[in-house]
Coordinates of C-alpha atoms in Angstrom, one line a residue:
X8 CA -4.3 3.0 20.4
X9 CA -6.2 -0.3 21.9
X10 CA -8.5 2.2 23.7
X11 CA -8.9 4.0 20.2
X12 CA -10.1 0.9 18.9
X13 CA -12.6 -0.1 22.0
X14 CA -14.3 3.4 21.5
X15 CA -14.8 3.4 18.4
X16 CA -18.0 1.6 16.6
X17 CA -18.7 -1.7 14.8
X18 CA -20.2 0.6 11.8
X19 CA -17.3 2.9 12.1
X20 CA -14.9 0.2 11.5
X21 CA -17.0 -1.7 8.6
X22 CA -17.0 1.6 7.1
X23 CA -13.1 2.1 7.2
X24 CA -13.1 -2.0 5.9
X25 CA -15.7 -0.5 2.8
X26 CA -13.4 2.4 2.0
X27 CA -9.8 0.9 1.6
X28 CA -11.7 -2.1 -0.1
X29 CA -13.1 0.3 -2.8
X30 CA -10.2 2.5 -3.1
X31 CA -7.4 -0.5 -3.6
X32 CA -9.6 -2.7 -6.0
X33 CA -10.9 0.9 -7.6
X34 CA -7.0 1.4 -8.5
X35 CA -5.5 -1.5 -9.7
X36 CA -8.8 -1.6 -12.0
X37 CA -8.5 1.9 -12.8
X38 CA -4.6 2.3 -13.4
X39 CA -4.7 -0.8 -15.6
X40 CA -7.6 1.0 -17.7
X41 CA -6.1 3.9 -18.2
X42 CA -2.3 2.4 -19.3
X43 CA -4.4 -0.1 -22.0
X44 CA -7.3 1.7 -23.5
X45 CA -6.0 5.6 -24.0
X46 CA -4.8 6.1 -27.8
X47 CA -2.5 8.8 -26.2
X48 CA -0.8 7.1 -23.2
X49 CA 0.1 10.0 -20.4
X50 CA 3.5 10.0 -18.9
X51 CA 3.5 7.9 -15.7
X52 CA 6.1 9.5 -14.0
X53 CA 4.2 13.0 -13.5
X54 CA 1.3 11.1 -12.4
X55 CA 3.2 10.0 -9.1
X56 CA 4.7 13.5 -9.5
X57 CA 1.1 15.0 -9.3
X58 CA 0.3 12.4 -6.2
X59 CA 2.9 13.3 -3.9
X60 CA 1.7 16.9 -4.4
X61 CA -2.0 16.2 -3.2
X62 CA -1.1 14.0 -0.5
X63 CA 1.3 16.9 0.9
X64 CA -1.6 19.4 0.9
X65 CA -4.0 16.9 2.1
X66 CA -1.3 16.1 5.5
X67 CA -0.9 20.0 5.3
X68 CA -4.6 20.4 5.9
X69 CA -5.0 17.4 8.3
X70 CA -2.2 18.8 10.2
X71 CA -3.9 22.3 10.3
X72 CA -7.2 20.8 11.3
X73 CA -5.0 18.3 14.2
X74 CA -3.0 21.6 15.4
X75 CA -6.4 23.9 16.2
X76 CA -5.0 27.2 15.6
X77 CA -2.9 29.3 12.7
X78 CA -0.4 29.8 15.4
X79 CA 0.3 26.2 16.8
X80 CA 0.2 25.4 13.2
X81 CA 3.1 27.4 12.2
X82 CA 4.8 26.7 15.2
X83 CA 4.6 23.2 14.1
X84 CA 5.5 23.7 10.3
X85 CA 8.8 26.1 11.5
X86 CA 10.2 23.7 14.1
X87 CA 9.6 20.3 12.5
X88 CA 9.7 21.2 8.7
X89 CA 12.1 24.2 8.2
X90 CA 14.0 24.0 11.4
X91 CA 14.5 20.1 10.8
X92 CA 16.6 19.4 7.8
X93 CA 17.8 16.3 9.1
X94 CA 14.5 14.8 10.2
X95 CA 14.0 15.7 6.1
X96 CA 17.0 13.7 5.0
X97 CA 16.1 10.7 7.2
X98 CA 12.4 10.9 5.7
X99 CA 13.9 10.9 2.0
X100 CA 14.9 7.5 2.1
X101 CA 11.2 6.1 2.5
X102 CA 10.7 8.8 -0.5
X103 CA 13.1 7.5 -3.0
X104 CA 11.5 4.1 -2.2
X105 CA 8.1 5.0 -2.6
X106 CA 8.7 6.9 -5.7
X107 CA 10.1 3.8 -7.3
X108 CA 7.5 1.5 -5.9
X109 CA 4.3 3.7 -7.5
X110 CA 6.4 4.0 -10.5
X111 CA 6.9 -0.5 -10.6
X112 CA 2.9 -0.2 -10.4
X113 CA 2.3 1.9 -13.8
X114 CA 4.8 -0.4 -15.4
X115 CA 3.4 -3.6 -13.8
X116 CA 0.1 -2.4 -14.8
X117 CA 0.7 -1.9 -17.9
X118 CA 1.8 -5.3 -18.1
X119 CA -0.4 -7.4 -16.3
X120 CA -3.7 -7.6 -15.9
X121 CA -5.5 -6.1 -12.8
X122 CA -6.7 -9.5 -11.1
X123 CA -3.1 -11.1 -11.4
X124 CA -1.4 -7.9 -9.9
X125 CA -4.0 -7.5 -6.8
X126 CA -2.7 -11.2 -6.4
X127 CA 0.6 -11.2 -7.1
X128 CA 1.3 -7.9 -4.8
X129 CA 0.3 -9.3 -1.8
X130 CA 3.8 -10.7 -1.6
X131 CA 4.5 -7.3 0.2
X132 CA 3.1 -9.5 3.4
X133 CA 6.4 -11.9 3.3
X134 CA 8.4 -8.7 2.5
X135 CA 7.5 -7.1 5.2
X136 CA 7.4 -9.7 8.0
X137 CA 10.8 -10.0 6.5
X138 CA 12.2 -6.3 7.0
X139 CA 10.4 -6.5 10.4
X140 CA 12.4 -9.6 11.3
X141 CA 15.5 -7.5 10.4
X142 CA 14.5 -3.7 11.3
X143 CA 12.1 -3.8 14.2
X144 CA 13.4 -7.1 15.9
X145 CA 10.2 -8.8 16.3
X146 CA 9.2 -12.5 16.0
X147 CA 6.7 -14.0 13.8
X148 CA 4.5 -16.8 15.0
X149 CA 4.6 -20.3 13.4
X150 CA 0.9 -20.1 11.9
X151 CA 2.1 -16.5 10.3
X152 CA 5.5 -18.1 8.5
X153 CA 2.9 -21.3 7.7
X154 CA 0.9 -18.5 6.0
X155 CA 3.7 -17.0 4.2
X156 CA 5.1 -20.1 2.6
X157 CA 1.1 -20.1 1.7
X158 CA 0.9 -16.9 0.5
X159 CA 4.3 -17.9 -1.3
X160 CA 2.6 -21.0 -3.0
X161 CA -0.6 -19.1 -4.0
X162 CA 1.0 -16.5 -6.4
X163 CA 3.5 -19.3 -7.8
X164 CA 0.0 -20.7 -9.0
X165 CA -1.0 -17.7 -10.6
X166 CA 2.1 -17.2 -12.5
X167 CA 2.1 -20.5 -13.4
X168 CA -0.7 -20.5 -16.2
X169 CA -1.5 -16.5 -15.6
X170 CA -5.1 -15.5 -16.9
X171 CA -5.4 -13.6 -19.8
X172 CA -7.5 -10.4 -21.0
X173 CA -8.9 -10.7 -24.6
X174 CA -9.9 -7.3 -24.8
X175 CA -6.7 -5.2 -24.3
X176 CA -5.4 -4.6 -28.1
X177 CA -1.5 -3.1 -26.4
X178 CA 1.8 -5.1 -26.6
X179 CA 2.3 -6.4 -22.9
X180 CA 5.4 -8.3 -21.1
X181 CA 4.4 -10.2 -18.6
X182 CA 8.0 -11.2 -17.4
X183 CA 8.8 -7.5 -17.2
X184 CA 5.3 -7.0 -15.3
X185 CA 6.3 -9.6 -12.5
X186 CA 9.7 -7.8 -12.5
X187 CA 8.2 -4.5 -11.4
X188 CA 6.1 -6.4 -9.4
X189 CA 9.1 -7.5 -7.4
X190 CA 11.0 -4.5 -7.4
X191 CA 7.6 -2.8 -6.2
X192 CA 6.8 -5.4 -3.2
X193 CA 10.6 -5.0 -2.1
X194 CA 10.3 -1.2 -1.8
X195 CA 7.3 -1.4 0.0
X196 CA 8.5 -4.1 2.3
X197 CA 11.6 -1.8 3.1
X198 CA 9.6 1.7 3.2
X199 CA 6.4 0.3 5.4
X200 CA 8.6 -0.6 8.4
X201 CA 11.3 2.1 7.9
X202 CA 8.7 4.8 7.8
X203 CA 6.9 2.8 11.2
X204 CA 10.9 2.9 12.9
X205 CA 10.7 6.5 12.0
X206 CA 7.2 7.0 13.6
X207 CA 7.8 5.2 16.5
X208 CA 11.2 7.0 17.2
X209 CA 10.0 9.9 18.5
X210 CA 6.1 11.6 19.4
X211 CA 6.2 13.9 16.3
X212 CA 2.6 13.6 14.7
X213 CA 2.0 11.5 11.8
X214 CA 0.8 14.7 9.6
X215 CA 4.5 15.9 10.2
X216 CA 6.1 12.8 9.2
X217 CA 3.7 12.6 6.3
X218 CA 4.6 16.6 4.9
X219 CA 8.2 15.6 5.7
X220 CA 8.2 12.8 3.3
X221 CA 6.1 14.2 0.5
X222 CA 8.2 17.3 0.2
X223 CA 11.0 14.7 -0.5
X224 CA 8.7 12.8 -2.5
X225 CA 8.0 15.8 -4.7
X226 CA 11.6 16.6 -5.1
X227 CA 12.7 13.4 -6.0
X228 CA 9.8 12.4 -8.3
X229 CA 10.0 15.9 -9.8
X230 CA 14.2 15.4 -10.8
X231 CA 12.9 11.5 -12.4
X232 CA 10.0 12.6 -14.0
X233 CA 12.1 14.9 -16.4
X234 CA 15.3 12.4 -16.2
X235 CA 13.1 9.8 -17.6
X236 CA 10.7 11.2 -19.7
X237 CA 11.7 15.1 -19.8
X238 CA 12.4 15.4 -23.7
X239 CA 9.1 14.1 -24.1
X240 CA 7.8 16.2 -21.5
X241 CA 9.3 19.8 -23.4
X242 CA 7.6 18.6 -26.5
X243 CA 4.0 17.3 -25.7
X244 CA 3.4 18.8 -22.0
X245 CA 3.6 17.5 -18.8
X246 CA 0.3 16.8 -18.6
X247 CA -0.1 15.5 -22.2
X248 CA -3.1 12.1 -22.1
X249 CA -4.4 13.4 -19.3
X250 CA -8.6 12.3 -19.1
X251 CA -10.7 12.4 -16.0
X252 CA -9.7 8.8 -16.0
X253 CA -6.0 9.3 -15.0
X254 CA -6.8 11.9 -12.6
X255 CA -9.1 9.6 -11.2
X256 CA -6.1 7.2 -10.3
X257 CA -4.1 9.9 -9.0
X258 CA -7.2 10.9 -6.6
X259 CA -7.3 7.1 -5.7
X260 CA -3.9 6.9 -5.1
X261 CA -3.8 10.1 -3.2
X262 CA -6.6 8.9 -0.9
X263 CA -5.9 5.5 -0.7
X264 CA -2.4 6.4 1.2
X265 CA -3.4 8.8 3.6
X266 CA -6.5 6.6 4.4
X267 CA -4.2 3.7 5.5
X268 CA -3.1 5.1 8.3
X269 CA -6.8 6.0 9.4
X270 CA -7.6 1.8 8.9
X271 CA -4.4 0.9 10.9
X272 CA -5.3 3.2 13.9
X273 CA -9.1 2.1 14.3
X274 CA -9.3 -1.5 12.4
X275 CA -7.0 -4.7 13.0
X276 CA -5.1 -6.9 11.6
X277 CA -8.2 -9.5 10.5
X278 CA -10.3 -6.5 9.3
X279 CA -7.2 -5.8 7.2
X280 CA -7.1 -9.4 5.8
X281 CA -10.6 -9.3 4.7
X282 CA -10.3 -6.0 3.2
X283 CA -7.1 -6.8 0.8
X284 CA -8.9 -10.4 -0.1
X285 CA -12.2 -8.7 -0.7
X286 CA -10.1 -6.7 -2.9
X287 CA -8.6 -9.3 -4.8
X288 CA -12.5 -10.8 -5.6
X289 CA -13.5 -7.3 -6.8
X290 CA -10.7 -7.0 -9.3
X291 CA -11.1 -10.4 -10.2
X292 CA -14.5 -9.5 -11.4
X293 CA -14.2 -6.0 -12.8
X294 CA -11.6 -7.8 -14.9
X295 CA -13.7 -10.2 -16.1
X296 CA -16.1 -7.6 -17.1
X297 CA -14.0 -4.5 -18.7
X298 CA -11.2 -6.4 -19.8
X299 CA -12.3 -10.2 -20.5
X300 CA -10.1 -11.7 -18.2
X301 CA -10.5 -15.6 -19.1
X302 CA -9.8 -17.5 -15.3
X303 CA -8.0 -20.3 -15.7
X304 CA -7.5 -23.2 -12.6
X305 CA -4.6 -22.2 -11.4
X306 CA -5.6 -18.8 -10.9
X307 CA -8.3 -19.5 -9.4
X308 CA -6.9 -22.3 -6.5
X309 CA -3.8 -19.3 -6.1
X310 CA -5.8 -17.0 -5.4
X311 CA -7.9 -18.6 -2.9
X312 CA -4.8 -19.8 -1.0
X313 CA -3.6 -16.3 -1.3
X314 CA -7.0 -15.1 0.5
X315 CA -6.6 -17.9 3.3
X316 CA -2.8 -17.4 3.6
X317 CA -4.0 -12.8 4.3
X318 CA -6.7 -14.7 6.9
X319 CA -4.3 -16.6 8.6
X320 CA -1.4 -14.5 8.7
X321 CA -3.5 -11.6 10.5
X322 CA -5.0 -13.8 13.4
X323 CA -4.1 -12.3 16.7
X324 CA -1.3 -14.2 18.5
X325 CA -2.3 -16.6 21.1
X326 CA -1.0 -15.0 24.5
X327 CA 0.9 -17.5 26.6
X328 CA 1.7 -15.5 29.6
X329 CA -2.0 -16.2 31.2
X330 CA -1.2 -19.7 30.7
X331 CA 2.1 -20.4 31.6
X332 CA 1.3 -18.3 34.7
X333 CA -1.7 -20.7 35.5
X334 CA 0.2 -23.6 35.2
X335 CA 2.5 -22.3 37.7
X336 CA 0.4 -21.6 39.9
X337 CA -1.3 -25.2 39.4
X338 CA 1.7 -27.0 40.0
X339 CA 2.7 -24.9 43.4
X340 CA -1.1 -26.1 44.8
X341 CA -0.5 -29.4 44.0
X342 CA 3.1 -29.4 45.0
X343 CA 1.8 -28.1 48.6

């Protein structure tokens, strides 16, 4: 993967920053517009329904296009989709997960405005180092817990005298916003670095893990959609409020999932930082302008120690090998 990253070019990798910089302030903005303007509000649920559906014939086609031929491609599909039920259980779990996360972001959404979500969701980072701790066994570097307590601190600010819109008209909650918020960071704490055990467990090919958990993703989004929402459903349509709007966030959210994986292979962990801060400013201003977001003080000083604390808490790792190793080998000259 490290000689990936050497071969491939500065412009390449600005490019990939661009992209998932576009696509994850373009959703938030989006999904929020779409759950607070629209007289007739679509049903959330088959959104992420829909979702799982593109993404598994977008990793169907990536697949196809990874494989070369018809033949190595159903080879592929027989022995790791239908010949592997259990590999399809074990990819469930991150399924479930996922399906409840992306359905904590409609409700947050709907809730909270745009700016304070980008913000508030970047508590996944302390979720996540978190899970890794636990799952993966791996140690975190002072600077990076200094940078979670930071991150910490920065969304307490923002919650603590949160910015309001005074052009949404709809009822919101904003206790029951930071609730799905929480639920959502948890989940993707917990899926993130199960789904990266699971990859890491074996040499199956990420386009195979990806069509393994979306067929379980459509499965179980497909039984909650109609548990939660399926008298409605029967009566108005399953895709009753749909605009070009909402099918823009599903294309977003389609995208924007299968394209992380392209950003983690060729970009770092500092590209990564930028990218979700730059984020974070871009909502902050598309707020300001569709939704009149007013930006109080503390929202402002949060969300600047959230951007440092994302900074911070991707800087590479000093390497003290080299340097224990020359010190060794400084005290054996002068010892001789």
């Amino acid at each position: 993967m490290a000689a990936a990253k050497e071969n491939v070019s500065l412009f390449f990798k600005l490019y990939c920053l661009a992209v998932m910089t576009l696509v994850a302030a373009a959703y938030t903005v989006a999904l929020r517009y779409t759950r607070t303007t629209a007289t007739e509000l679509y049903f959330s649920t088959t959104a992420v329904c829909i979702t799982e559906v593109i993404k598994l014939l977008l990793s169907v086609g990536l697949l196809a296009k990874e494989t070369g031929s018809l033949g190595r491609f159903k080879a592929s599909l027989c022995e790791n989709v239908l010949g592997s039920p259990k590999e399809l259980m074990k990819l469930s779990v991150p399924s479930v997960v996922y399906a409840v996360q992306n359905n904590m972001a409609f409700l947050a959404l709907s809730n909270l405005d745009a700016a304070v979500y980008q913000v508030t969701y970047q508590l996944k980072i302390p979720c996540t180092a978190l899970c890794t701790v636990l799952m993966l066994n791996r140690s975190l570097s002072k600077l990076q817990w200094i940078s979670v307590f930071m991150l910490c601190g920065g969304v307490t600010l923002v919650q603590w005298e949160p910015a309001q819109a005074t052009k949404v008209v709809v009822e919101q909650n904003p206790l029951l916003g930071f609730g799905a918020i929480a639920i959502a960071v948890l989940c993707s704490g917990f899926a993130g670095v199960y789904f990266e055990k699971v990859l890491k467990s074996s040499d199956t090919s990420l386009w195979v893990r990806n069509i393994q958990m979306y067929l379980s993703g459509i499965a179980v989004t497909l039984v909650g959609t109609y548990l939660s929402d399926g008298d409605a459903i029967k009566e108005k349509g399953f895709f009753y409020g749909y605009t070009y709007y909402v099918w823009f966030v599903i294309f977003l959210a389609s995208v924007g999932g299968l394209y992380t994986s392209v950003v983690v292979k060729y970009t770092d962990n500092i590209m990564k930082g930028f990218s979700a801060a730059a984020a974070i400013v871009l909502s902050t201003i598309a707020s300001v302008m569709l939704f009149g977001l007013q930006i109080t003080l503390s929202f402002a000083l949060g969300a600047l120690l959230v951007c440092v604390s994302i900074y911070l808490y991707g800087l590479p790792r000093q390497d003290t090998t080299s340097i224990q190793q020359e010190a060794t080998s400084k005290e054996r000259i002068i010892g001789v």
